[in-house]
């Protein structure tokens, strides 16, 4: 039974439209503060930055000063490269990470062997692999994808493992009682039971993929949003830096949202549970 | 320890041919870090095919251990269990759960990712020999017979009340025509009204499709109201403390709980159970301090 | 709101129950890994032609690095950048998260902007940060700050929202004032979420500092690893990577120690 | 705590409700009517048990008594004074333990008196006495996480009693406990009540628990909760487990079941 007594000391839930008003006010304030800092503040550091309107104009102009806007092909090439790399790495992470996570969770033997190896490699921050990846892999593309894959792989495997181990023992026993074979248990209990955790892992993996992709692109790539951001800095095309950053944030958010959507579609039963108790 | 053969009046369906359980001197000893803990100590019980037996006792009296052995999730350290004369569990027998003795679990184990129909037909499909259409038809009829549950055949368990989930889980077990139905405190977290509704449904299913039922519970009232025989267990090590024959007529009615016969049974059992409960509690507090 | 924070390291691996036997199988897979590395180099499989063997790495490490002041100073530089950025993120992020949790108007005003910025990967801030801050040192600390700031703020905000109402009601029934409730009930109730935010944050900060050093610095473990690559001496690259791994592990232990001090009741 | 069993009139904690109603409106869901035109009187120095199935509004009633929820209409008084918000005179034990996990048992118990400016030494003394009486002295410096379910409940009752409330409100307090601890905690509270006659409003969904504890049972209908039967439980005090096997108990049980089942025979 929800109650109306104020819960933490001073939060009251505001009416929806008042909230949207305040959100709009918040954005306007942010834009204004940004503009003021760039133009009216005494600090040289701020004055060097591009102001919001400069960025928007460049971003939406059909003939952008620095050649990158929603109307130029290059803009979409960079987006394509980044998205392709992120999805390739994410796909690999799913193909390898989910099965490994499932078997590590389900079979103690697999966990014994793989567990220690993973905990040996995990503390090494994935981006430290960039130099080695460039050396080992032929060319830049596989190296960047490998590093991005690594980050997503650890997140996927770990969450899948946690998901499988969280399945209550009674489900396994119920299946056994009803005559399920070992193979049946895998497909009828282990995989569906771990799905919610798997999708949590996939969301984290997608976020992590974009996170490390940027570094790989900045350090070693010729195309991609990370490259675009770094190159615009070197060529002193400052508004394009902000365009690159905003696009990265947007595409990153959309891809995570896509993973959430697929999850919701695949797990209609889970949705009900949330709906009921939500 | 009084053992009187129980002969419930025959207004129930005819006794099934199968489902006779013979539990002979079963013991189970766990030794976590070398401290030998005797969960079950030389426990024997003979259950005639079609009898409804309730096993009552506080936590730590070995009733779950016994259920795990009967269900094939665990092996006894010594002693033997026979089902219709055939060895079912023994120290050297590999434990093998199967559809001839299905368990209804305490926390509930309907597969949340399958619809009600998916859950109920799961057993039939896994054992094979039945087409999907045939399995679904049987499931629908059985669901319809027990309180028109066919209306929710396509719902997911999360959408159902705990009472409905429980009833579907019992039907999921019964559709496989098991020789023994093992119920592990199925109505534990329910309030009085829902619990008595569940009792009515279980007894209806039992009278329509008579099976041997082993019903594990901590609630003496529930045991006396449902069962033909109530076995009171001692707390660790679990042994048989009292074997009470419940000769109340069937079908059981709420009003019977005020009858002299019922009060006499209650008188006998109440002390036995609460005595064990107090002993178990003191042991628990000692271990905690 | 409970979407995924950027967590490259997910929940700690569950410890195997029967430690003794599993360790044997676990160590065998680790030994297998080094063996495979050794074989790949000796048979110069594709890509491994100029990779050193584990033994070479060890020898080089002891000879050139173990006792070189320059090596340990890169440790110091990286640690300073990580922990300065990390603690700044906690000092600013925790109060902000608490404010989000307890002030609906402030939340409605500021949270949307905060949420707009959150998906931007921390390293995308590198160019702006270099442009903005006077020294590269400050710009790298700003990047590590960004790495941990969003995570701790969101976790504290979630922590406040999941405080059980009964904990606050009971305190009010017993006559506790708003300030006492804030100090004795709400802050401790949020501490576990702060701990989660710090654990995730420290892992991200190390990732960020390595990349930032590779891109824009002339010192630090990241730089050391990158210079190994530039000077095409892979041994240095591997020494750099292993050092970064150890540094990351050490910082996680430091954060775990801080958490155990913050939550005595959690043992 | 050697309070002599005072007569009903002198003891504080008489609660009465007039035409209480409460509807929960949740954005996106239809409104849920929890209580509609509910009136009652819970006499002081009495173990009043409110019984009903889940969802009949009994928890809402408990929260209103403690001041955590306000009725839409109608009013609620304690000893004649209108209840407007939480106060140390009406303390509630929730279904889930609400000891603050980050404070030791001792700190939990003395939190009330200290919050109201009481002296530390007095609070510590009172706490020590209560913890001794509840068999928790050697758990004084433990954290709640290190206690068993039963011990946590006893600590919570001590945490409330140190403030000498006029009314104790318990919302299905023993529901989460394992069966054995529940039965012993029921006996524990009955002894406490019989010794102090502390006015109590005890919410439960279990008939056996209600009959064993109550002086009077108020049976509520399904939502919107109305009191459909008041049952005076004249089983002798001090209540013993043996009363469960008496004829009078069985008669009271039947009477309660008839009221609970009124119009529910064709359930689902």
mmCIF file of C-alpha atoms in Angstrom, chain B residues 32-268:
data_model
loop_
_atom_site.group_PDB
_atom_site.id
_atom_site.type_symbol
_atom_site.label_atom_id
_atom_site.label_comp_id
_atom_site.label_asym_id
_atom_site.label_seq_id
_atom_site.Cartn_x
_atom_site.Cartn_y
_atom_site.Cartn_z
ATOM 1 C CA UNK B 32 29.842 -30.010 8.008
ATOM 2 C CA UNK B 33 33.511 -29.495 9.023
ATOM 3 C CA UNK B 34 33.600 -32.825 10.806
ATOM 4 C CA UNK B 35 30.770 -32.048 13.277
ATOM 5 C CA UNK B 36 28.504 -35.014 12.613
ATOM 6 C CA UNK B 37 24.897 -33.687 12.543
ATOM 7 C CA UNK B 38 22.258 -36.421 12.660
ATOM 8 C CA UNK B 39 19.354 -35.028 10.662
ATOM 9 C CA UNK B 40 17.347 -38.280 10.583
ATOM 10 C CA UNK B 41 17.824 -41.131 13.046
ATOM 11 C CA UNK B 42 16.424 -44.634 12.266
ATOM 12 C CA UNK B 43 13.112 -43.335 10.889
ATOM 13 C CA UNK B 44 10.577 -45.965 9.731
ATOM 14 C CA UNK B 45 7.093 -45.485 8.277
ATOM 15 C CA UNK B 46 4.790 -47.599 6.112
ATOM 16 C CA UNK B 47 2.242 -45.740 3.973
ATOM 17 C CA UNK B 48 -0.549 -47.646 2.228
ATOM 18 C CA UNK B 49 -1.240 -46.700 -1.403
ATOM 19 C CA UNK B 50 -3.697 -43.784 -1.511
ATOM 20 C CA UNK B 51 -3.164 -42.643 2.110
ATOM 21 C CA UNK B 52 -2.808 -38.945 2.989
ATOM 22 C CA UNK B 53 0.025 -38.695 5.542
ATOM 23 C CA UNK B 54 1.093 -35.430 7.188
ATOM 24 C CA UNK B 55 4.524 -35.014 8.795
ATOM 25 C CA UNK B 56 4.655 -32.299 11.470
ATOM 26 C CA UNK B 57 7.609 -30.910 13.375
ATOM 27 C CA UNK B 58 9.676 -27.788 14.107
ATOM 28 C CA UNK B 59 12.619 -26.777 11.910
ATOM 29 C CA UNK B 60 15.577 -29.073 12.350
ATOM 30 C CA UNK B 61 13.389 -32.169 12.794
ATOM 31 C CA UNK B 62 14.543 -33.680 9.492
ATOM 32 C CA UNK B 63 11.223 -33.382 7.620
ATOM 33 C CA UNK B 64 12.877 -31.654 4.642
ATOM 34 C CA UNK B 65 15.707 -34.197 4.683
ATOM 35 C CA UNK B 66 13.116 -36.977 4.523
ATOM 36 C CA UNK B 67 11.348 -35.253 1.644
ATOM 37 C CA UNK B 68 14.639 -34.859 -0.272
ATOM 38 C CA UNK B 69 15.322 -38.576 0.150
ATOM 39 C CA UNK B 70 11.815 -39.568 -0.990
ATOM 40 C CA UNK B 71 12.008 -37.180 -3.956
ATOM 41 C CA UNK B 72 15.428 -38.463 -5.027
ATOM 42 C CA UNK B 73 17.388 -35.273 -4.356
ATOM 43 C CA UNK B 74 19.468 -36.913 -1.619
ATOM 44 C CA UNK B 75 20.578 -40.383 -0.461
ATOM 45 C CA UNK B 76 20.113 -41.796 3.064
ATOM 46 C CA UNK B 77 23.286 -42.632 5.052
ATOM 47 C CA UNK B 78 21.618 -45.916 6.035
ATOM 48 C CA UNK B 79 18.249 -47.628 5.716
ATOM 49 C CA UNK B 80 16.082 -48.005 2.602
ATOM 50 C CA UNK B 81 12.930 -46.667 0.931
ATOM 51 C CA UNK B 82 10.716 -48.926 -1.208
ATOM 52 C CA UNK B 83 8.019 -47.715 -3.598
ATOM 53 C CA UNK B 84 5.530 -50.526 -4.300
ATOM 54 C CA UNK B 85 8.195 -52.962 -3.147
ATOM 55 C CA UNK B 86 10.848 -51.655 -5.533
ATOM 56 C CA UNK B 87 13.953 -50.015 -3.909
ATOM 57 C CA UNK B 88 13.722 -46.264 -4.442
ATOM 58 C CA UNK B 89 16.466 -44.848 -2.222
ATOM 59 C CA UNK B 90 19.382 -46.408 -0.371
ATOM 60 C CA UNK B 91 22.977 -45.578 0.603
ATOM 61 C CA UNK B 92 24.291 -47.136 -2.624
ATOM 62 C CA UNK B 93 21.406 -46.213 -4.924
ATOM 63 C CA UNK B 94 22.072 -43.178 -7.113
ATOM 64 C CA UNK B 95 19.328 -40.637 -6.265
ATOM 65 C CA UNK B 96 17.070 -40.073 -9.292
ATOM 66 C CA UNK B 97 14.098 -37.674 -9.159
ATOM 67 C CA UNK B 98 11.266 -38.602 -11.499
ATOM 68 C CA UNK B 99 7.635 -38.033 -12.423
ATOM 69 C CA UNK B 100 6.454 -40.971 -10.295
ATOM 70 C CA UNK B 101 6.936 -38.804 -7.197
ATOM 71 C CA UNK B 102 6.594 -35.102 -7.908
ATOM 72 C CA UNK B 103 7.354 -32.359 -5.377
ATOM 73 C CA UNK B 104 5.388 -29.157 -4.797
ATOM 74 C CA UNK B 105 7.976 -26.745 -3.341
ATOM 75 C CA UNK B 106 7.662 -24.432 -0.351
ATOM 76 C CA UNK B 107 8.767 -21.247 -2.115
ATOM 77 C CA UNK B 108 6.874 -22.274 -5.255
ATOM 78 C CA UNK B 109 8.700 -23.386 -8.400
ATOM 79 C CA UNK B 110 6.408 -22.575 -11.312
ATOM 80 C CA UNK B 111 8.721 -21.555 -14.187
ATOM 81 C CA UNK B 112 8.126 -17.779 -14.336
ATOM 82 C CA UNK B 113 9.068 -17.700 -18.029
ATOM 83 C CA UNK B 114 6.408 -20.205 -19.074
ATOM 84 C CA UNK B 115 2.679 -19.588 -19.186
ATOM 85 C CA UNK B 116 0.350 -21.630 -16.934
ATOM 86 C CA UNK B 117 -0.321 -23.974 -19.886
ATOM 87 C CA UNK B 118 3.417 -24.241 -20.599
ATOM 88 C CA UNK B 119 4.091 -25.178 -16.965
ATOM 89 C CA UNK B 120 1.297 -27.759 -16.718
ATOM 90 C CA UNK B 121 2.169 -29.507 -19.989
ATOM 91 C CA UNK B 122 5.931 -29.453 -19.299
ATOM 92 C CA UNK B 123 6.057 -32.844 -17.574
ATOM 93 C CA UNK B 124 4.020 -34.682 -20.209
ATOM 94 C CA UNK B 125 6.084 -33.226 -23.069
ATOM 95 C CA UNK B 126 9.388 -34.033 -21.383
ATOM 96 C CA UNK B 127 8.443 -37.667 -20.785
ATOM 97 C CA UNK B 128 7.429 -37.950 -24.433
ATOM 98 C CA UNK B 129 4.816 -40.279 -25.902
ATOM 99 C CA UNK B 130 2.216 -37.488 -25.926
ATOM 100 C CA UNK B 131 1.723 -34.957 -28.729
ATOM 101 C CA UNK B 132 1.668 -31.266 -27.812
ATOM 102 C CA UNK B 133 -2.013 -30.995 -28.799
ATOM 103 C CA UNK B 134 -2.918 -33.986 -26.638
ATOM 104 C CA UNK B 135 -0.919 -32.659 -23.660
ATOM 105 C CA UNK B 136 -2.566 -29.237 -23.925
ATOM 106 C CA UNK B 137 -6.016 -30.791 -24.163
ATOM 107 C CA UNK B 138 -5.421 -32.801 -20.978
ATOM 108 C CA UNK B 139 -4.034 -29.738 -19.223
ATOM 109 C CA UNK B 140 -7.035 -27.594 -20.170
ATOM 110 C CA UNK B 141 -9.497 -30.224 -18.893
ATOM 111 C CA UNK B 142 -7.667 -30.644 -15.590
ATOM 112 C CA UNK B 143 -7.372 -26.855 -15.153
ATOM 113 C CA UNK B 144 -11.079 -26.413 -15.992
ATOM 114 C CA UNK B 145 -12.104 -29.090 -13.478
ATOM 115 C CA UNK B 146 -10.286 -27.419 -10.589
ATOM 116 C CA UNK B 147 -12.031 -24.093 -10.220
ATOM 117 C CA UNK B 148 -12.125 -23.005 -13.891
ATOM 118 C CA UNK B 149 -8.347 -22.283 -13.949
ATOM 119 C CA UNK B 150 -8.386 -22.770 -17.705
ATOM 120 C CA UNK B 151 -9.316 -19.062 -17.903
ATOM 121 C CA UNK B 152 -5.738 -18.180 -16.924
ATOM 122 C CA UNK B 153 -4.018 -20.778 -19.122
ATOM 123 C CA UNK B 154 -2.096 -18.095 -21.043
ATOM 124 C CA UNK B 155 -1.137 -15.976 -18.017
ATOM 125 C CA UNK B 156 2.416 -15.857 -16.607
ATOM 126 C CA UNK B 157 2.898 -16.963 -12.977
ATOM 127 C CA UNK B 158 3.917 -13.424 -11.918
ATOM 128 C CA UNK B 159 0.388 -12.259 -12.820
ATOM 129 C CA UNK B 160 -1.306 -14.750 -10.479
ATOM 130 C CA UNK B 161 -2.014 -14.541 -6.757
ATOM 131 C CA UNK B 162 0.114 -16.842 -4.596
ATOM 132 C CA UNK B 163 -2.935 -19.033 -4.017
ATOM 133 C CA UNK B 164 -3.526 -19.520 -7.742
ATOM 134 C CA UNK B 165 0.169 -20.174 -8.361
ATOM 135 C CA UNK B 166 0.000 -22.902 -5.700
ATOM 136 C CA UNK B 167 -3.014 -24.563 -7.299
ATOM 137 C CA UNK B 168 -1.386 -24.530 -10.751
ATOM 138 C CA UNK B 169 1.756 -26.062 -9.275
ATOM 139 C CA UNK B 170 -0.288 -28.917 -7.724
ATOM 140 C CA UNK B 171 -2.019 -29.504 -11.069
ATOM 141 C CA UNK B 172 1.382 -29.439 -12.825
ATOM 142 C CA UNK B 173 2.371 -32.310 -10.524
ATOM 143 C CA UNK B 174 -0.880 -34.300 -10.686
ATOM 144 C CA UNK B 175 -1.183 -34.267 -14.512
ATOM 145 C CA UNK B 176 1.801 -36.630 -14.630
ATOM 146 C CA UNK B 177 -0.228 -39.168 -12.646
ATOM 147 C CA UNK B 178 2.556 -39.622 -10.064
ATOM 148 C CA UNK B 179 2.408 -42.540 -7.656
ATOM 149 C CA UNK B 180 3.268 -40.235 -4.713
ATOM 150 C CA UNK B 181 2.660 -36.476 -4.358
ATOM 151 C CA UNK B 182 5.206 -34.772 -2.065
ATOM 152 C CA UNK B 183 4.072 -31.392 -0.656
ATOM 153 C CA UNK B 184 6.733 -29.323 1.173
ATOM 154 C CA UNK B 185 4.881 -26.786 3.413
ATOM 155 C CA UNK B 186 3.020 -25.501 0.311
ATOM 156 C CA UNK B 187 0.628 -23.147 2.155
ATOM 157 C CA UNK B 188 3.137 -21.809 4.601
ATOM 158 C CA UNK B 189 2.976 -18.045 3.951
ATOM 159 C CA UNK B 190 -0.797 -17.904 3.478
ATOM 160 C CA UNK B 191 -3.336 -16.233 5.756
ATOM 161 C CA UNK B 192 -6.203 -18.136 7.332
ATOM 162 C CA UNK B 193 -8.818 -17.564 4.614
ATOM 163 C CA UNK B 194 -6.542 -18.338 1.634
ATOM 164 C CA UNK B 195 -5.133 -21.338 3.455
ATOM 165 C CA UNK B 196 -8.576 -22.886 4.063
ATOM 166 C CA UNK B 197 -9.503 -22.236 0.413
ATOM 167 C CA UNK B 198 -6.349 -24.100 -0.615
ATOM 168 C CA UNK B 199 -7.269 -26.945 1.744
ATOM 169 C CA UNK B 200 -10.671 -27.265 0.049
ATOM 170 C CA UNK B 201 -9.061 -27.411 -3.419
ATOM 171 C CA UNK B 202 -6.402 -29.949 -2.372
ATOM 172 C CA UNK B 203 -8.993 -32.237 -0.781
ATOM 173 C CA UNK B 204 -11.192 -31.981 -3.897
ATOM 174 C CA UNK B 205 -8.242 -33.003 -6.096
ATOM 175 C CA UNK B 206 -7.418 -35.814 -3.662
ATOM 176 C CA UNK B 207 -10.950 -37.206 -3.658
ATOM 177 C CA UNK B 208 -11.260 -37.005 -7.461
ATOM 178 C CA UNK B 209 -7.835 -38.450 -8.243
ATOM 179 C CA UNK B 210 -6.686 -40.396 -5.184
ATOM 180 C CA UNK B 211 -2.919 -40.611 -4.785
ATOM 181 C CA UNK B 212 -0.544 -41.289 -1.913
ATOM 182 C CA UNK B 213 0.207 -37.832 -0.464
ATOM 183 C CA UNK B 214 3.109 -36.988 1.883
ATOM 184 C CA UNK B 215 2.356 -33.508 3.271
ATOM 185 C CA UNK B 216 5.170 -31.762 5.193
ATOM 186 C CA UNK B 217 4.038 -28.944 7.485
ATOM 187 C CA UNK B 218 4.754 -27.167 10.726
ATOM 188 C CA UNK B 219 0.999 -26.403 11.251
ATOM 189 C CA UNK B 220 -0.629 -29.080 13.381
ATOM 190 C CA UNK B 221 -4.172 -27.798 12.649
ATOM 191 C CA UNK B 222 -3.557 -28.164 8.923
ATOM 192 C CA UNK B 223 -2.175 -31.699 9.379
ATOM 193 C CA UNK B 224 -5.139 -32.862 11.483
ATOM 194 C CA UNK B 225 -7.673 -31.319 9.089
ATOM 195 C CA UNK B 226 -6.188 -32.756 5.881
ATOM 196 C CA UNK B 227 -4.546 -36.081 6.682
ATOM 197 C CA UNK B 228 -5.563 -39.672 7.503
ATOM 198 C CA UNK B 229 -2.401 -39.995 9.617
ATOM 199 C CA UNK B 230 -0.261 -37.370 11.395
ATOM 200 C CA UNK B 231 3.390 -38.165 12.180
ATOM 201 C CA UNK B 232 4.931 -35.867 14.831
ATOM 202 C CA UNK B 233 8.750 -35.628 14.559
ATOM 203 C CA UNK B 234 11.278 -34.883 17.315
ATOM 204 C CA UNK B 235 13.691 -32.016 16.730
ATOM 205 C CA UNK B 236 17.280 -32.914 15.809
ATOM 206 C CA UNK B 237 17.955 -35.765 15.527
ATOM 207 C CA UNK B 238 14.677 -36.338 13.666
ATOM 208 C CA UNK B 239 12.864 -39.421 14.836
ATOM 209 C CA UNK B 240 9.216 -40.474 14.871
ATOM 210 C CA UNK B 241 7.694 -39.150 18.109
ATOM 211 C CA UNK B 242 4.005 -39.828 17.616
ATOM 212 C CA UNK B 243 1.820 -41.510 14.948
ATOM 213 C CA UNK B 244 -1.783 -40.291 15.210
ATOM 214 C CA UNK B 245 -4.569 -41.918 13.177
ATOM 215 C CA UNK B 246 -7.138 -39.257 12.179
ATOM 216 C CA UNK B 247 -10.434 -41.162 11.843
ATOM 217 C CA UNK B 248 -12.531 -38.144 10.832
ATOM 218 C CA UNK B 249 -15.027 -38.823 8.014
ATOM 219 C CA UNK B 250 -14.377 -37.463 4.531
ATOM 220 C CA UNK B 251 -15.059 -35.107 2.873
ATOM 221 C CA UNK B 252 -13.641 -32.968 5.660
ATOM 222 C CA UNK B 253 -15.747 -29.955 6.720
ATOM 223 C CA UNK B 254 -14.714 -26.850 8.686
ATOM 224 C CA UNK B 255 -17.314 -27.623 11.356
ATOM 225 C CA UNK B 256 -15.556 -30.925 12.183
ATOM 226 C CA UNK B 257 -12.812 -28.863 13.862
ATOM 227 C CA UNK B 258 -15.236 -28.295 16.790
ATOM 228 C CA UNK B 259 -16.177 -32.000 17.123
ATOM 229 C CA UNK B 260 -15.150 -34.048 20.180
ATOM 230 C CA UNK B 261 -13.095 -36.459 18.049
ATOM 231 C CA UNK B 262 -11.065 -33.545 16.637
ATOM 232 C CA UNK B 263 -10.594 -31.933 20.047
ATOM 233 C CA UNK B 264 -9.292 -35.239 21.445
ATOM 234 C CA UNK B 265 -6.748 -35.487 18.610
ATOM 235 C CA UNK B 266 -5.727 -31.862 19.105
ATOM 236 C CA UNK B 267 -5.285 -32.440 22.848
ATOM 237 C CA UNK B 268 -2.872 -35.305 22.189
#
